[in-house]
Coordinates of C-alpha atoms and ligand atoms in Angstrom, one line a residue:
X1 CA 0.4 23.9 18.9
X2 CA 2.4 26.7 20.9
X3 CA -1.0 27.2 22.9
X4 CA -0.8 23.1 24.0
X5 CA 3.2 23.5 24.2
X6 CA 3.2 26.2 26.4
X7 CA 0.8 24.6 29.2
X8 CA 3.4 21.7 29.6
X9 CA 5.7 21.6 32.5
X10 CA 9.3 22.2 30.7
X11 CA 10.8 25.0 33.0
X12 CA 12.5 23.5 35.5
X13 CA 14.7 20.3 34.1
X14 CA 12.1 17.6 33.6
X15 CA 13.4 13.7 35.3
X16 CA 13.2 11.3 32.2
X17 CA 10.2 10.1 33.4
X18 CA 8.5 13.7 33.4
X19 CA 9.7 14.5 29.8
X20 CA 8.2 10.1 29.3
X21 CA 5.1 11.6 30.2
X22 CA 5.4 14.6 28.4
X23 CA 6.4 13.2 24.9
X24 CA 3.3 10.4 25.9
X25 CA 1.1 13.7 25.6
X26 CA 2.4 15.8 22.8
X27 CA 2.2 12.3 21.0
X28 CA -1.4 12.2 21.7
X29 CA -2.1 15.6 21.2
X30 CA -0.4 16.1 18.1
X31 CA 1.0 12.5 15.9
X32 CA -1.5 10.1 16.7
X33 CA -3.1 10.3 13.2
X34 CA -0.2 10.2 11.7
X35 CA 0.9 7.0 12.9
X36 CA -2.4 5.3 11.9
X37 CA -1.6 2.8 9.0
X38 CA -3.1 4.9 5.9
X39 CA -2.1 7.8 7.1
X40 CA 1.9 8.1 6.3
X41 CA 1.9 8.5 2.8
X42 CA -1.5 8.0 2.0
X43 CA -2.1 4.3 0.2
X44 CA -3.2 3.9 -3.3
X45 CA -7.0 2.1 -2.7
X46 CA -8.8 -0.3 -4.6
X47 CA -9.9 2.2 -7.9
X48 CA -13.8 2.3 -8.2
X49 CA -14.0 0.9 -11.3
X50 CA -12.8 -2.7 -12.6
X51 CA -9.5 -2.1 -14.9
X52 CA -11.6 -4.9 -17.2
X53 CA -13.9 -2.3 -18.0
X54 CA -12.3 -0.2 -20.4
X55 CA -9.7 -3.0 -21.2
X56 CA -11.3 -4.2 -24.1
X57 CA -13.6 -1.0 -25.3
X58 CA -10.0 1.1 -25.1
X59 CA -7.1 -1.0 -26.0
X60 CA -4.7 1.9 -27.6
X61 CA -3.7 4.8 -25.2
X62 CA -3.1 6.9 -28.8
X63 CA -5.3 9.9 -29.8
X64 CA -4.6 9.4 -33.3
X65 CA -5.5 5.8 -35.2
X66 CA -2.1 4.4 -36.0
X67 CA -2.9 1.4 -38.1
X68 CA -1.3 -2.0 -37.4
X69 CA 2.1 -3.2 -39.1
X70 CA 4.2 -6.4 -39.7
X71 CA 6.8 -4.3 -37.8
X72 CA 5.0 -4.0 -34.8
X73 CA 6.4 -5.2 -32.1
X74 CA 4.4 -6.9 -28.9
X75 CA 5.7 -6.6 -25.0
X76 CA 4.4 -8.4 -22.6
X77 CA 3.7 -7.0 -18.7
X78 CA 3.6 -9.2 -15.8
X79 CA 4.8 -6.8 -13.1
X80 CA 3.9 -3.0 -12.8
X81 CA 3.0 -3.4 -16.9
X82 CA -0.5 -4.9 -15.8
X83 CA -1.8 -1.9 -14.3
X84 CA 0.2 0.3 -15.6
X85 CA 2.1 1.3 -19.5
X86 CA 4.1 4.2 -19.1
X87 CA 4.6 4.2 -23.3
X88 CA 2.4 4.5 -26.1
X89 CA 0.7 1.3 -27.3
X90 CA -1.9 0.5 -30.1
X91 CA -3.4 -2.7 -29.0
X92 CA -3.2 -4.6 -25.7
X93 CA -4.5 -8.2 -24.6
X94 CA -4.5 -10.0 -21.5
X95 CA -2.7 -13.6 -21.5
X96 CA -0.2 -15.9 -20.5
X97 CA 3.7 -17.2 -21.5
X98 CA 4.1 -20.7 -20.7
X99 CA 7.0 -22.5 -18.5
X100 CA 7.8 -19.7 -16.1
X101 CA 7.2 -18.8 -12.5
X102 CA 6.8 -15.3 -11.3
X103 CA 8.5 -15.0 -8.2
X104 CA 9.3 -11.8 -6.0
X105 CA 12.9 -12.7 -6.5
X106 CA 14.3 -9.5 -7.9
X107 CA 15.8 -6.5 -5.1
X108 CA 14.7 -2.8 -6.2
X109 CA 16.9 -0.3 -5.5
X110 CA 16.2 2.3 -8.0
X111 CA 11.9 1.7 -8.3
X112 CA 10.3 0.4 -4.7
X113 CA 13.2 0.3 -2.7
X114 CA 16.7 2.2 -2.4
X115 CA 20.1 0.7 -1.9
X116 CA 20.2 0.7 2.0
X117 CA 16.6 -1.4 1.8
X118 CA 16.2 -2.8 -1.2
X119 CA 12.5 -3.4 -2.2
X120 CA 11.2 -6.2 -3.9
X121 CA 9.6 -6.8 -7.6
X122 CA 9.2 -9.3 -10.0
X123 CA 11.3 -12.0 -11.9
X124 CA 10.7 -14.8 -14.0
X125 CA 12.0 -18.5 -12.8
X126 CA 11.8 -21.3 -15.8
X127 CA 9.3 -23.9 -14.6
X128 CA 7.0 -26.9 -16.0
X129 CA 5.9 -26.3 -19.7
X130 CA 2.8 -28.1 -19.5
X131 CA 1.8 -26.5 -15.8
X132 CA 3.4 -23.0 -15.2
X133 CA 1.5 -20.0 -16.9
X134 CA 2.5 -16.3 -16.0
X135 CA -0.5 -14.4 -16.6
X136 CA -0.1 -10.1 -18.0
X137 CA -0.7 -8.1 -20.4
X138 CA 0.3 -8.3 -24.0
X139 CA 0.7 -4.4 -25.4
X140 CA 1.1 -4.0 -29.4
X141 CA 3.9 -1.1 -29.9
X142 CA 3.7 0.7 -33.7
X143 CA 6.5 0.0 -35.8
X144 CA 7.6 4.1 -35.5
X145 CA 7.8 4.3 -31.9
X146 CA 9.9 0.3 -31.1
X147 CA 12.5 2.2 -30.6
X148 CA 12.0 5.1 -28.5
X149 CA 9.3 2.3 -26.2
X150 CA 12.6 0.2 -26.1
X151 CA 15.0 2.8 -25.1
X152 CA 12.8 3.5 -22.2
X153 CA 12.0 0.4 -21.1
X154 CA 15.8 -0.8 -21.3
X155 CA 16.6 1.9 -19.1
X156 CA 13.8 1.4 -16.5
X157 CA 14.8 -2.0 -16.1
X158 CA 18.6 -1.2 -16.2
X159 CA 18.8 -3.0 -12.7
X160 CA 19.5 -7.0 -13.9
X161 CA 17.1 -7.3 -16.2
X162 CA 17.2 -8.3 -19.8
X163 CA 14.7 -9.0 -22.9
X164 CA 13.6 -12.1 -24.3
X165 CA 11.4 -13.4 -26.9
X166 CA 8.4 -15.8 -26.1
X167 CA 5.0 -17.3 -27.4
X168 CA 1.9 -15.2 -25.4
X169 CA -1.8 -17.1 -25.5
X170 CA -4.4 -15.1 -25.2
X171 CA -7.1 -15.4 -22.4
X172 CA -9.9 -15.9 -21.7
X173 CA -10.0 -17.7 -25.8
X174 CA -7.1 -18.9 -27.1
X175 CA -5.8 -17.8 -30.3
X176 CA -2.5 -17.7 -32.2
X177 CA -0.1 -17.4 -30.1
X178 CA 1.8 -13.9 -30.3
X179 CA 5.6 -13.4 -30.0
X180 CA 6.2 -10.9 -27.6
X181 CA 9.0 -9.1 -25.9
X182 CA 9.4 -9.7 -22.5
X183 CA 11.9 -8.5 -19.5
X184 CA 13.3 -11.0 -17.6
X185 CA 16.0 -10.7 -14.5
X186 CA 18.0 -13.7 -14.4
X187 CA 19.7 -15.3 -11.6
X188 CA 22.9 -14.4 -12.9
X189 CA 22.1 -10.6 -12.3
X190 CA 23.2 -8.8 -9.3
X191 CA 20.1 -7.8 -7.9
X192 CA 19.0 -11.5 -7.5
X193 CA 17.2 -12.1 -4.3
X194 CA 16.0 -15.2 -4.8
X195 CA 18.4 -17.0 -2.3
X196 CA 15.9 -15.8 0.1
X197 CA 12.7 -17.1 -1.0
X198 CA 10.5 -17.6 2.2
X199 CA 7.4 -15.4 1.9
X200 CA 7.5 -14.1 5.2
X201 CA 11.1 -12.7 4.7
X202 CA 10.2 -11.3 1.4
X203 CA 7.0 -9.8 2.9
X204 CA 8.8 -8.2 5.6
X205 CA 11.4 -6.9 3.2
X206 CA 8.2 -5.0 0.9
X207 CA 6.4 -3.8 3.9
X208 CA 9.6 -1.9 5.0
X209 CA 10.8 -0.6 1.4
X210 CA 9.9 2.4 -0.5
X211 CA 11.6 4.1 -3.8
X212 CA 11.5 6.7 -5.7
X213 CA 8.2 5.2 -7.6
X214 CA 6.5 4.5 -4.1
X215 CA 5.4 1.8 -1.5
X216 CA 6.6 -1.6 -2.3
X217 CA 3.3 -2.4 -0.8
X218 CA 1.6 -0.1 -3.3
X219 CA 3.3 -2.6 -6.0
X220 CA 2.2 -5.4 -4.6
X221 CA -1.1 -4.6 -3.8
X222 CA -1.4 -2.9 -7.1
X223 CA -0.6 -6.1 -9.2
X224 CA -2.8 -8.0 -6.9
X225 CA -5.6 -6.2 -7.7
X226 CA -4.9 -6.3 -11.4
X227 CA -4.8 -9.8 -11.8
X228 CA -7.9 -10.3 -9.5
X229 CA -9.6 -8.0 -12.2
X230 CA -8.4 -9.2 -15.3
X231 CA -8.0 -13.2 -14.5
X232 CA -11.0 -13.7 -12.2
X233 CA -10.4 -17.2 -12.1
X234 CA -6.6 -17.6 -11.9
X235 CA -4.9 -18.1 -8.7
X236 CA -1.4 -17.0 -8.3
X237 CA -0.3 -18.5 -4.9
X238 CA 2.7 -16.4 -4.5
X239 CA 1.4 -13.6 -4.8
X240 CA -1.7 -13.9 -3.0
X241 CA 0.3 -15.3 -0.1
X242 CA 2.7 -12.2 0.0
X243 CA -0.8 -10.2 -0.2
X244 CA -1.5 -11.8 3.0
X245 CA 1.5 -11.7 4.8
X246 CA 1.9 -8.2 3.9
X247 CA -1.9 -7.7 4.8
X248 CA -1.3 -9.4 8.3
X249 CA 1.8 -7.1 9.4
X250 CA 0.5 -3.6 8.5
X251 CA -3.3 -4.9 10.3
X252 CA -1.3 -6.3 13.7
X253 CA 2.4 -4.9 13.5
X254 CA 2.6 -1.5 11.6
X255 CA 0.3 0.6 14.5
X256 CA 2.5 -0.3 17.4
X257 CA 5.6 -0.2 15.5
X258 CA 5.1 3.4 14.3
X259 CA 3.9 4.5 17.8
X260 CA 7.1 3.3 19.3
X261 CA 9.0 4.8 17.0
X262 CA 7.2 8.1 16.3
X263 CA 7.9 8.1 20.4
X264 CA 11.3 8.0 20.0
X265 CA 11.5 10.7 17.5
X266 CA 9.5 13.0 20.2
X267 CA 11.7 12.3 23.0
X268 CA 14.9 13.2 20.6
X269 CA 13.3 16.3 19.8
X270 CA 12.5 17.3 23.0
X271 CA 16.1 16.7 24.2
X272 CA 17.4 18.9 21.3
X273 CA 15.3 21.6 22.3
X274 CA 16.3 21.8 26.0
X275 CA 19.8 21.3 25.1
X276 CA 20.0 24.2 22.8
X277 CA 17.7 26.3 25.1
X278 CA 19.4 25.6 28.4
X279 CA 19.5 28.6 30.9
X280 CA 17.2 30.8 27.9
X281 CA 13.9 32.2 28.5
X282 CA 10.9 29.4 28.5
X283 CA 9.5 31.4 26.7
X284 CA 12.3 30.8 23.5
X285 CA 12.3 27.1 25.0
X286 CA 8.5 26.6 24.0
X287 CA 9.3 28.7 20.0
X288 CA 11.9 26.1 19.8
X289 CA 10.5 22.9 20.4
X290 CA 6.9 23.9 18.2
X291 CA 9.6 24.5 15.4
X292 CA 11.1 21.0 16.0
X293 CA 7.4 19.3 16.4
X294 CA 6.3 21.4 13.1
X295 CA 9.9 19.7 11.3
X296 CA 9.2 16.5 12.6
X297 CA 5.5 16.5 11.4
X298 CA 6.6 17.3 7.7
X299 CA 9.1 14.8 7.5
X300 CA 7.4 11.7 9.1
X301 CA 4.5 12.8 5.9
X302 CA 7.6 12.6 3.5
X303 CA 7.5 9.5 1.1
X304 CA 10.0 6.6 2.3
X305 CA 9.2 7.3 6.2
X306 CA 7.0 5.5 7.5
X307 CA 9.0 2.3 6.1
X308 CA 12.4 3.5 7.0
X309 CA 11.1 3.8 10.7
X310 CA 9.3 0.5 10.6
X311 CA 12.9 -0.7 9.4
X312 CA 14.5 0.4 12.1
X313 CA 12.5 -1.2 14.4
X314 CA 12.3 -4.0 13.4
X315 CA 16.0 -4.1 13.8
X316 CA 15.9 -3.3 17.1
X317 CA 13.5 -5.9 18.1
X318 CA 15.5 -8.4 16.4
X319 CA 19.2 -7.4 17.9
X320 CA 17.1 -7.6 21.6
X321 CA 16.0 -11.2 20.9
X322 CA 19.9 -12.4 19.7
X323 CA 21.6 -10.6 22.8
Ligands
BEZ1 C1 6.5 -5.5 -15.9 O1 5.7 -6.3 -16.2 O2 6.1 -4.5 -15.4 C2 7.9 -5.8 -16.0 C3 8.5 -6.8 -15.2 C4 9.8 -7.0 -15.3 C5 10.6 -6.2 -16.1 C6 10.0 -5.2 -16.8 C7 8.7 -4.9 -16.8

């Protein structure tokens, strides 16, 4: 980089336009494959294999056989659970609850958003008994370990939401139903975002937000996939309209968004380094700003980035048009 750096015409006080045309080029040279969509953070893909396969042949996650009780207790996934049981279970099916919605109602602050952009998961909504079905995934917890599963799951859903019981059917063949344990955040909760409910304002809200356990895209994408895989012939029209909302604004508005912004942040830099070298050799000018570049690189890679900047610019674009 120093080699590139040093070749550029920074002596003798660039016009705005000159350091433009500069920042145009270091851009080029150095942060245009960072600003391509799957590049910031890296996106989790499609896995090779169908999560179906080794549904059925592998339905505990234990090493040891622990044998089946009356005290077992059944919980049942339809968010992040589909994919994904961070707890030890000795029996999973895939299924439905009756008379309930899933909705994209529920901020994240603490999971796939943080409190200055709240992401957005899942939430229950009562519906039609005889026509609303929430399809998941049914996990069987052994009697011995209810309470440490429970602990763990109250406290990773600490943010609004709260257990109920329900009746789960299984699918694709219907059997006894199953009471399971399910975690519901109801509109009473704080965190309730359903007031906005228009996809393209929720779908605007994911693709900007990112948390401690990732992308909200990653989330959404992630339980998109899962459902595809394990209920190949149940539509979910909320979701798969998010999916393509979503879909539509990182294919035609994410590039341009992060070049603009990524732009800005070279510009800044550039500034700071001649400020703080003014009337030093070019020499120090040139150490300075590859120092700067080198920082900036690192932290437009860190997680939480690439959707605070699409944030802000979105912002920006929307205070223009109301003034
Ligand atoms: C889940 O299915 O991942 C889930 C959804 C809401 C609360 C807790 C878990």
């Amino acid at each position: 980089m120093l080699r590139y750096i040093q070749n550029l015409p920074l002596g003798q006080s660039p016009t705005a336009g000159e350091l433009a045309a500069i920042g145009a080029s270091i851009y080029r040279q150095f942060f245009e494959n960072v600003a391509g969509a799957q590049q910031l953070n890296g996106e989790r893909k499609e896995p090779a294999g169908s999560l179906l396969e080794g549904f059925d042949a592998q339905p505990s996650n234990q090493a040891e056989h622990i044998a089946a009780t009356a005290d077992d207790v059944w919980i049942f996934g339809y968010g992040s659970l589909v994919w994904k049981a961070d707890f030890p279970y000795i029996d999973r099916r895939r299924g439905y609850v009756c008379g309930y919605k899933r909705r994209f109602y529920q901020h994240s602050i603490d999971h796939r958003g943080v409190p200055e952009r709240p992401g957005r998961v899942v939430t229950l909504l009562p519906g039609d008994v005889a026509l609303d079905r929430v399809y998941g995934v049914a996990y069987r917890i052994a009697a011995a370990q209810k309470a440490q599963v429970l602990g763990h799951l109250d406290y990773r859903e600490k943010n609004g939401y709260e257990r109920f019981n329900l009746q789960f059917h299984e699918y694709p063949a219907a059997t006894m139903p199953i009471e399971v344990i399910i975690y519901m955040a109801t509109q009473a909760n704080d965190s309730y975002a359903g007031h906005v409910w228009q996809v393209p304002c929720i779908a605007r809200q994911i693709f900007t937000s990112a948390g401690p356990s990732g992308p909200n895209r990653e989330y959404l994408f992630n339980l998109s996939i899962a459902m595809r895989q394990l209920f190949p012939d149940v539509v979910d029209e909320h979701l798969a309209e998010l999916v393509h909302c979503v879909q539509a604004l990182i294919e035609q508005e994410e590039p341009a968004l992060l070049e603009r912004a990524i732009g800005e942040e070279i510009l800044s830099v550039l500034h700071a380094a001649l400020d703080k070298q003014q009337g030093e050799q070019q020499q120090q000018l040139e150490l300075e700003l590859v120092k700067r570049l080198e920082a900036l690189r690192q932290r437009l890679q860190a997680p939480g980035t690439r959707e605070k900047l699409l944030s802000q610019q979105l912002q920006r674009a929307a205070q223009q048009t109301d003034s």
